[in-house]
């Protein structure tokens, strides 16, 4: 078995991992290693030919590939080693990685710090309990995107999309542009699942209807999908009898949510947050195992890639501090409290004396749509962050940037509508 | 018999309003006619007739008002097959590549007779044999005195040797039955009594105190417990594929994608079987056609039984969720008694919890769609045994259709009317556990007949019961994994991330005797795509490997049978694959 050592190993060469690796190197980590299972780094961005990436970070619209290339160039300029086609099979509590590929065989990598950046996977047809047969022609949006944008194939002629999250909306436009018919986008919830700008650009401009509070309940066809039933749902998301409508189609595209891919983290014994479905992390994105960090969509599903990269850089700062022995491992954690209207939130806890010069960013989603609201971070009665939002929607993440000077001893986040 | 039937029907308040005709022939086969309102009533009346001891078998021609079950017309297909002509000649032709058919084929390959198997699907194990719980039942549930009981107990024991020869996964974890009240107690006492009558080894009462020590996660305090040491589980499709590969290595010819449209009887032990691929000449036919066994029997004009399809749904849970017991635990649950449908909640050899199956009678024999009511039933069983399971832990669910007859027993034997036509029909649970014994019985029937007909049969001198062990990358230590990759680098390329399945393993199965040609066929052989993401990431890679290895275009690769192409069309011809780029 081949033995390797590195200061920082980054598992996953997507937007989180690339940003983390570059930042770790820039901050002085000598030997940074990226482990990527695909034939090249870039992650899911490789198949995102649409634009809209990088607005927050670079102030311009980039395609997924362009956004990834920016970081990939940085990684290459910094001379960071990438092991491609390499699958990580196990990570241990004492920061050893077992990975394999065709050329090296099994690798045992002893790491100073590990940054988890494995991203997420898509929920499947079974996880939303669509009844009926099991024909070809039912695919997740990401799989459709890969077939069309990377492999050069069309997976159907007439598609129905379930789920109005960003990937669903983007794929509605993509498939239309590629000459496929998109019958409509169906959304179980009464509100849009993705960003508003994506609805305008991807559905409205192409005349693709969006049906809210409607879901796919049954599919038909023995070999290839022949059609499906859509049905309206009540406020408890139960299908309303009598509202069934049959649609003939040969492709059902599922954009029904993302799940952080934490099989390695769980197997390593890392403490998980059932709400984010990612590891519980602190101000430097460190997990419950010292020296193992998590960033991007493996930690929580983000709406913007800019945030994904940001958390990668936060994790990198933490990893470098850990290598330098500057992590306040002895100081007890303070839980960050979720106040009014706060749903998913990351990080979940922090060390009050460990907030670096860059401050502490807390990302959160509201539990319901709010207008003219205020995002507040409080230490007891003292406000340490305040920002007005004209509108706050559950699909769009909010960020509270708490300055180091605010020096909170405790934190509670709330969104008052 | 007719009188008994009429009396029983008259006593039934739900069914006595219907005018049901019954005739009984010299072989004590009852034929029922009439019209009722629901399919369940058709089945219930069939069971009333089947329950009469003197009746040998039931042909149920009762129809449901307003329900037309389409009868396919194969005139055109038969014409096409005749134009193709004879594609194969054999001594024994098995119709149906399920567990029964493949077991029979493998067992017959021990002899000098030529053996072939046809199936309508493009792979083996495509019917009930792939869509069941994988339980290797001990034989304690089969009614005493039935053929089913006898073959179940024998087959269960034979599975040990089969497992050694073929190397499929099997866990004999054993099983406990627990009961909480007097009613449960009666059920368990009946089971132990049945087990003793059937000669099931290692099935008896078990001290509750000891059980609670062994299985501390048992809820509440049972008043009675039974233990079954021979209860086992397999991944059922894996067994059938192993049987088929072993049969093929021993000379059995598999003709897949060859639905049987008709049979011509040319004389005793002389048939032409008309299939989608062409005509097949054979001396013997083994009718192991599952839910269609009665349809195949009708092709030789000897339909003396009716198969009624019983749909069963099984959910599979993420293997991250632990099973709380070290062995299978069966409760005699209240819900189950009310619904009296059976089913359980156990763990597959791979470590996934599964539950069910449900049991719903259906007039549609090929309807393997999943319905909410069936899934809900199976989920209730799961929750009753493992209370921390959640709907979000389900990674998939599937539905199979059991081939039941109205005597609810196996039908195995040479047709009384058609010499050379052997039925292996109405094989339903515990058909899987029984299959080795079923095969042995069929072997006896055919060899006896050969002897009677002076057909010489020798031993097959090249018969080899063993299959080469599979490389299971995911189960090896890292050192062993390293050695495997050094031997063949393709084992270092992980294709399915959820189940850790490598390209090397996929290539191994593509180059095995029964060539998997579809994405699902690869899944059943390797588990690629069987995990929590259900092929979201690896399907495209499997399509790519299949196309490359089989010399096909991507758009020709099917998910399952012909017509289930994963992709509809090429889009941008200039698009390059990653390898080209």
Coordinates of C-alpha atoms in Angstrom, one line a residue, chain A residues 18-386:
Chain A
X18 CA -10.8 24.0 -4.8
X19 CA -11.3 27.2 -2.8
X20 CA -10.3 25.5 0.4
X21 CA -7.1 24.0 -1.2
X22 CA -6.0 27.3 -2.7
X23 CA -6.6 29.2 0.5
X24 CA -4.8 26.7 2.7
X25 CA -1.8 26.9 0.4
X26 CA -1.9 30.7 0.4
X27 CA -2.0 30.7 4.1
X28 CA 1.2 28.7 4.3
X29 CA 0.2 25.0 4.3
X30 CA 3.1 23.4 2.4
X31 CA 1.7 20.2 1.2
X32 CA -1.9 20.4 0.1
X33 CA -3.6 17.5 -1.6
X34 CA -6.9 17.4 -3.5
X35 CA -8.6 14.0 -3.8
X36 CA -11.1 14.0 -6.6
X37 CA -13.1 11.0 -7.8
X38 CA -13.9 12.3 -11.3
X39 CA -11.4 12.6 -14.1
X40 CA -10.9 16.3 -13.4
X41 CA -11.8 18.8 -10.7
X42 CA -14.6 21.3 -10.9
X43 CA -17.4 19.1 -9.4
X44 CA -20.9 19.7 -10.5
X45 CA -19.9 23.1 -12.0
X46 CA -18.4 21.2 -14.9
X47 CA -21.8 20.4 -16.2
X48 CA -23.3 23.9 -15.4
X49 CA -23.1 25.6 -18.7
X50 CA -25.5 28.3 -17.7
X51 CA -24.4 31.6 -16.2
X52 CA -25.2 33.4 -13.0
X53 CA -22.3 32.1 -10.9
X54 CA -20.0 34.4 -9.1
X55 CA -22.3 37.4 -8.8
X56 CA -21.5 37.9 -5.1
X57 CA -17.9 37.1 -5.2
X58 CA -16.7 38.5 -8.5
X59 CA -19.6 40.9 -9.3
X60 CA -20.1 39.4 -12.7
X61 CA -22.0 36.5 -14.3
X62 CA -19.9 33.5 -15.0
X63 CA -20.8 30.0 -16.3
X64 CA -20.2 27.1 -13.9
X65 CA -17.2 26.1 -15.9
X66 CA -15.7 29.6 -15.8
X67 CA -16.2 29.9 -12.1
X68 CA -14.5 26.6 -11.5
X69 CA -11.7 27.4 -13.8
X70 CA -10.9 30.5 -11.8
X71 CA -10.2 28.4 -8.8
X72 CA -8.6 25.6 -10.8
X73 CA -6.1 28.1 -12.3
X74 CA -5.3 29.3 -8.8
X75 CA -4.8 25.7 -7.6
X76 CA -2.5 25.0 -10.6
X77 CA -0.5 28.2 -10.1
X78 CA 0.0 27.4 -6.5
X79 CA 1.3 23.9 -7.5
X80 CA -1.3 22.0 -5.5
X81 CA -1.3 18.3 -6.2
X82 CA -4.5 16.8 -7.4
X83 CA -5.1 13.0 -7.3
X84 CA -7.8 12.5 -9.9
X85 CA -10.0 9.4 -10.5
X86 CA -9.4 8.8 -6.9
X87 CA -12.0 7.5 -4.5
X88 CA -11.8 8.0 -0.8
X89 CA -13.0 4.9 0.9
X90 CA -12.4 5.8 4.6
X91 CA -11.3 8.5 6.9
X92 CA -10.3 7.8 10.5
X93 CA -10.5 9.9 13.6
X94 CA -6.8 10.3 13.7
X95 CA -6.9 11.9 10.2
X96 CA -5.8 9.0 8.0
X97 CA -7.4 8.7 4.6
X98 CA -7.7 5.5 2.6
X99 CA -8.3 6.1 -1.0
X100 CA -7.8 4.2 -4.3
X101 CA -7.2 4.7 -7.9
X102 CA -6.1 2.7 -10.9
X103 CA -2.4 3.8 -10.9
X104 CA -1.5 4.0 -7.2
X105 CA -3.7 1.1 -5.9
X106 CA -4.7 1.7 -2.3
X107 CA -3.3 4.8 -0.7
X108 CA -2.9 5.5 3.0
X109 CA -2.6 9.2 3.5
X110 CA -1.6 10.6 6.8
X111 CA -2.9 14.2 7.1
X112 CA -2.3 17.1 9.3
X113 CA -5.8 18.3 8.7
X114 CA -8.7 17.1 6.5
X115 CA -11.2 19.2 4.8
X116 CA -14.4 17.5 3.7
X117 CA -15.8 18.9 0.5
X118 CA -17.8 16.0 -1.0
X119 CA -20.8 18.0 -2.0
X120 CA -24.3 16.5 -2.1
X121 CA -26.4 14.1 -4.0
X122 CA -29.9 14.4 -5.4
X123 CA -33.1 13.0 -3.8
X124 CA -34.5 10.2 -5.9
X125 CA -37.9 9.2 -7.2
X126 CA -38.2 6.7 -4.3
X127 CA -37.5 9.3 -1.7
X128 CA -40.5 11.4 -2.8
X129 CA -42.6 8.2 -3.0
X130 CA -43.8 8.4 -6.6
X131 CA -45.9 5.3 -7.1
X132 CA -46.2 3.1 -10.2
X133 CA -43.9 1.2 -12.5
X134 CA -40.1 1.5 -12.8
X135 CA -39.5 2.4 -16.4
X136 CA -36.5 4.1 -18.1
X137 CA -37.0 7.9 -18.4
X138 CA -37.0 8.9 -14.8
X139 CA -33.9 10.8 -14.0
X140 CA -32.6 13.3 -11.5
X141 CA -32.0 16.8 -12.9
X142 CA -28.3 16.5 -12.3
X143 CA -28.1 13.2 -14.3
X144 CA -30.1 14.9 -17.1
X145 CA -27.7 17.8 -17.0
X146 CA -24.7 15.5 -17.3
X147 CA -26.2 13.5 -20.2
X148 CA -27.0 16.7 -22.1
X149 CA -24.1 19.0 -21.3
X150 CA -21.2 16.7 -20.9
X151 CA -22.0 13.5 -22.8
X152 CA -24.0 15.0 -25.7
X153 CA -27.2 13.0 -25.4
X154 CA -30.9 13.7 -25.0
X155 CA -32.6 11.6 -22.4
X156 CA -36.1 12.1 -23.8
X157 CA -38.3 14.1 -26.1
X158 CA -41.0 15.4 -23.9
X159 CA -40.3 16.1 -20.2
X160 CA -42.1 16.9 -17.1
X161 CA -40.1 18.5 -14.3
X162 CA -40.9 17.9 -10.7
X163 CA -39.4 20.4 -8.3
X164 CA -38.9 24.1 -8.8
X165 CA -35.5 24.3 -7.2
X166 CA -32.8 25.9 -9.1
X167 CA -31.6 22.8 -10.9
X168 CA -35.2 22.1 -12.0
X169 CA -35.6 25.6 -13.4
X170 CA -32.2 25.6 -15.1
X171 CA -32.9 22.3 -16.7
X172 CA -36.3 23.5 -18.0
X173 CA -34.5 26.1 -20.0
X174 CA -31.6 23.8 -21.0
X175 CA -33.9 21.1 -22.4
X176 CA -36.0 23.7 -24.3
X177 CA -32.9 25.1 -25.9
X178 CA -31.8 21.7 -26.9
X179 CA -35.0 21.1 -28.7
X180 CA -36.9 19.1 -26.2
X181 CA -40.5 19.9 -25.1
X182 CA -41.0 20.8 -21.5
X183 CA -44.6 20.3 -20.5
X184 CA -44.3 22.1 -17.2
X185 CA -42.7 22.4 -13.9
X186 CA -44.6 21.0 -10.9
X187 CA -43.9 22.0 -7.3
X188 CA -45.3 20.3 -4.2
X189 CA -44.9 23.4 -2.1
X190 CA -47.1 26.5 -2.5
X191 CA -44.0 28.6 -3.2
X192 CA -41.1 28.5 -5.6
X193 CA -38.2 26.3 -4.6
X194 CA -35.4 28.2 -6.4
X195 CA -34.2 31.7 -6.9
X196 CA -36.7 34.2 -8.3
X197 CA -34.3 35.3 -11.0
X198 CA -34.1 31.7 -12.3
X199 CA -37.9 31.5 -12.6
X200 CA -37.9 34.7 -14.7
X201 CA -35.0 33.7 -16.9
X202 CA -35.7 30.0 -17.2
X203 CA -39.5 29.6 -17.2
X204 CA -41.2 32.9 -17.9
X205 CA -39.0 33.8 -20.9
X206 CA -39.7 30.4 -22.5
X207 CA -43.4 30.2 -21.6
X208 CA -43.0 27.1 -19.5
X209 CA -45.8 26.9 -16.9
X210 CA -45.1 26.5 -13.2
X211 CA -47.8 24.6 -11.2
X212 CA -47.5 25.2 -7.5
X213 CA -49.0 22.9 -4.8
X214 CA -49.0 20.1 -7.4
X215 CA -47.0 16.9 -7.5
X216 CA -46.4 13.8 -9.6
X217 CA -48.2 10.9 -7.9
X218 CA -47.9 8.0 -10.4
X219 CA -45.9 7.0 -13.4
X220 CA -46.8 4.6 -16.1
X221 CA -44.9 2.5 -18.7
X222 CA -43.3 -0.9 -18.5
X223 CA -40.1 -0.2 -20.4
X224 CA -39.8 3.5 -21.2
X225 CA -41.9 6.1 -19.3
X226 CA -45.2 6.6 -21.2
X227 CA -46.9 9.1 -19.0
X228 CA -47.7 10.2 -15.5
X229 CA -50.4 11.6 -13.2
X230 CA -50.0 15.0 -11.6
X231 CA -52.3 15.9 -8.7
X232 CA -52.8 19.0 -6.6
X233 CA -52.1 18.8 -2.9
X234 CA -53.7 20.4 0.1
X235 CA -52.0 22.5 2.8
X236 CA -50.7 19.3 4.4
X237 CA -49.2 18.2 1.0
X238 CA -51.7 15.4 0.6
X239 CA -52.9 14.8 -2.9
X240 CA -56.5 16.1 -3.4
X241 CA -58.7 13.4 -5.0
X242 CA -60.4 14.4 -8.2
X243 CA -57.5 16.7 -9.3
X244 CA -55.6 14.0 -11.1
X245 CA -54.4 14.9 -14.6
X246 CA -52.6 12.5 -17.0
X247 CA -49.7 13.8 -19.0
X248 CA -48.1 11.9 -21.8
X249 CA -44.3 12.2 -21.6
X250 CA -41.2 10.1 -21.9
X251 CA -39.0 11.8 -19.3
X252 CA -39.6 12.8 -15.7
X253 CA -36.9 15.1 -14.4
X254 CA -36.6 15.2 -10.6
X255 CA -35.3 18.3 -8.9
X256 CA -36.7 17.4 -5.5
X257 CA -33.9 18.4 -3.2
X258 CA -30.3 17.7 -2.4
X259 CA -28.8 15.7 0.4
X260 CA -25.2 16.4 1.7
X261 CA -23.2 13.3 1.0
X262 CA -21.8 12.4 4.4
X263 CA -21.2 8.7 4.3
X264 CA -17.5 9.2 5.0
X265 CA -18.2 11.6 7.8
X266 CA -20.8 9.4 9.5
X267 CA -18.5 6.3 9.2
X268 CA -15.7 8.4 10.8
X269 CA -18.0 9.1 13.8
X270 CA -18.4 12.8 13.1
X271 CA -21.4 14.4 14.9
X272 CA -24.2 15.3 12.5
X273 CA -26.9 17.9 12.5
X274 CA -30.2 16.4 11.5
X275 CA -31.5 19.7 10.1
X276 CA -28.6 20.4 7.8
X277 CA -27.8 16.7 7.3
X278 CA -24.2 17.8 7.5
X279 CA -21.6 17.7 10.3
X280 CA -22.0 20.1 13.2
X281 CA -19.3 22.7 12.6
X282 CA -17.9 25.7 14.5
X283 CA -16.6 29.2 13.5
X284 CA -13.8 27.6 11.4
X285 CA -16.0 24.9 10.0
X286 CA -14.3 22.3 12.2
X287 CA -16.4 19.2 12.9
X288 CA -16.6 17.3 16.2
X289 CA -13.4 15.6 15.3
X290 CA -10.4 18.0 15.8
X291 CA -8.6 18.6 12.6
X292 CA -11.4 17.5 10.4
X293 CA -13.3 20.4 8.7
X294 CA -16.3 20.5 6.4
X295 CA -17.3 23.0 3.8
X296 CA -19.7 23.7 1.0
X297 CA -22.7 21.5 0.3
X298 CA -21.4 18.6 2.4
X299 CA -21.9 20.8 5.4
X300 CA -25.3 22.2 4.4
X301 CA -26.9 22.8 1.0
X302 CA -26.2 26.3 -0.1
X303 CA -28.1 28.3 -2.7
X304 CA -25.1 30.2 -4.1
X305 CA -21.7 28.8 -5.1
X306 CA -20.1 32.0 -3.8
X307 CA -21.1 30.9 -0.3
X308 CA -19.8 27.4 -1.0
X309 CA -16.3 28.8 -1.8
X310 CA -16.5 31.1 1.1
X311 CA -17.0 28.3 3.6
X312 CA -14.1 26.4 1.9
X313 CA -11.9 29.3 2.6
X314 CA -13.1 29.5 6.2
X315 CA -12.3 25.8 6.6
X316 CA -8.9 26.4 5.1
X317 CA -8.1 29.1 7.6
X318 CA -9.2 26.8 10.4
X319 CA -7.1 23.9 9.0
X320 CA -4.0 26.1 8.9
X321 CA -4.6 27.3 12.4
X322 CA -5.1 23.8 13.5
X323 CA -1.7 22.9 11.9
X324 CA -0.2 25.7 13.8
X325 CA -1.7 24.7 17.0
X326 CA -3.8 27.8 17.3
X327 CA -7.2 26.2 17.6
X328 CA -8.9 26.8 20.9
X329 CA -9.6 23.2 21.5
X330 CA -9.8 23.7 25.2
X331 CA -12.4 26.4 25.2
X332 CA -15.9 25.1 25.5
X333 CA -18.3 25.6 22.6
X334 CA -21.2 28.0 22.8
X335 CA -24.2 26.9 20.8
X336 CA -25.6 29.4 18.4
X337 CA -29.3 29.7 19.1
X338 CA -32.0 29.7 16.5
X339 CA -34.5 32.4 17.1
X340 CA -37.7 33.4 15.3
X341 CA -38.1 32.2 11.7
X342 CA -34.7 30.6 11.5
X343 CA -34.6 27.1 9.9
X344 CA -31.4 25.6 8.7
X345 CA -28.3 27.4 10.1
X346 CA -24.6 26.9 9.9
X347 CA -22.3 27.0 11.8
X348 CA -24.1 25.5 14.8
X349 CA -21.6 26.6 17.5
X350 CA -18.6 28.7 18.1
X351 CA -15.7 29.5 20.5
X352 CA -16.2 33.1 21.5
X353 CA -12.5 33.9 21.7
X354 CA -11.7 32.2 18.4
X355 CA -13.3 34.6 16.0
X356 CA -10.6 35.6 13.6
X357 CA -10.0 39.0 11.9
X358 CA -12.4 37.9 9.1
X359 CA -15.2 37.7 11.6
X360 CA -17.9 35.0 11.9
X361 CA -20.4 34.4 9.1
X362 CA -23.6 32.6 10.0
X363 CA -25.7 31.3 7.1
X364 CA -29.3 30.6 7.5
X365 CA -32.6 30.0 5.8
X366 CA -35.9 31.4 7.0
X367 CA -38.7 29.0 7.7
X368 CA -41.3 30.9 5.8
X369 CA -41.4 33.8 3.3
X370 CA -41.0 37.2 5.0
X371 CA -41.3 40.7 3.7
X372 CA -39.6 43.8 5.1
X373 CA -37.8 41.8 7.8
X374 CA -34.7 42.3 9.8
X375 CA -32.0 39.7 10.3
X376 CA -30.6 40.1 13.8
X377 CA -27.7 38.5 15.7
X378 CA -27.8 39.1 19.4
X379 CA -25.6 38.4 22.4
X380 CA -28.2 38.5 25.0
X381 CA -29.9 41.8 24.5
X382 CA -27.0 43.3 22.7
X383 CA -27.3 43.4 18.9
X384 CA -24.1 42.3 17.2
X385 CA -25.5 42.3 13.6
X386 CA -28.5 43.8 11.9

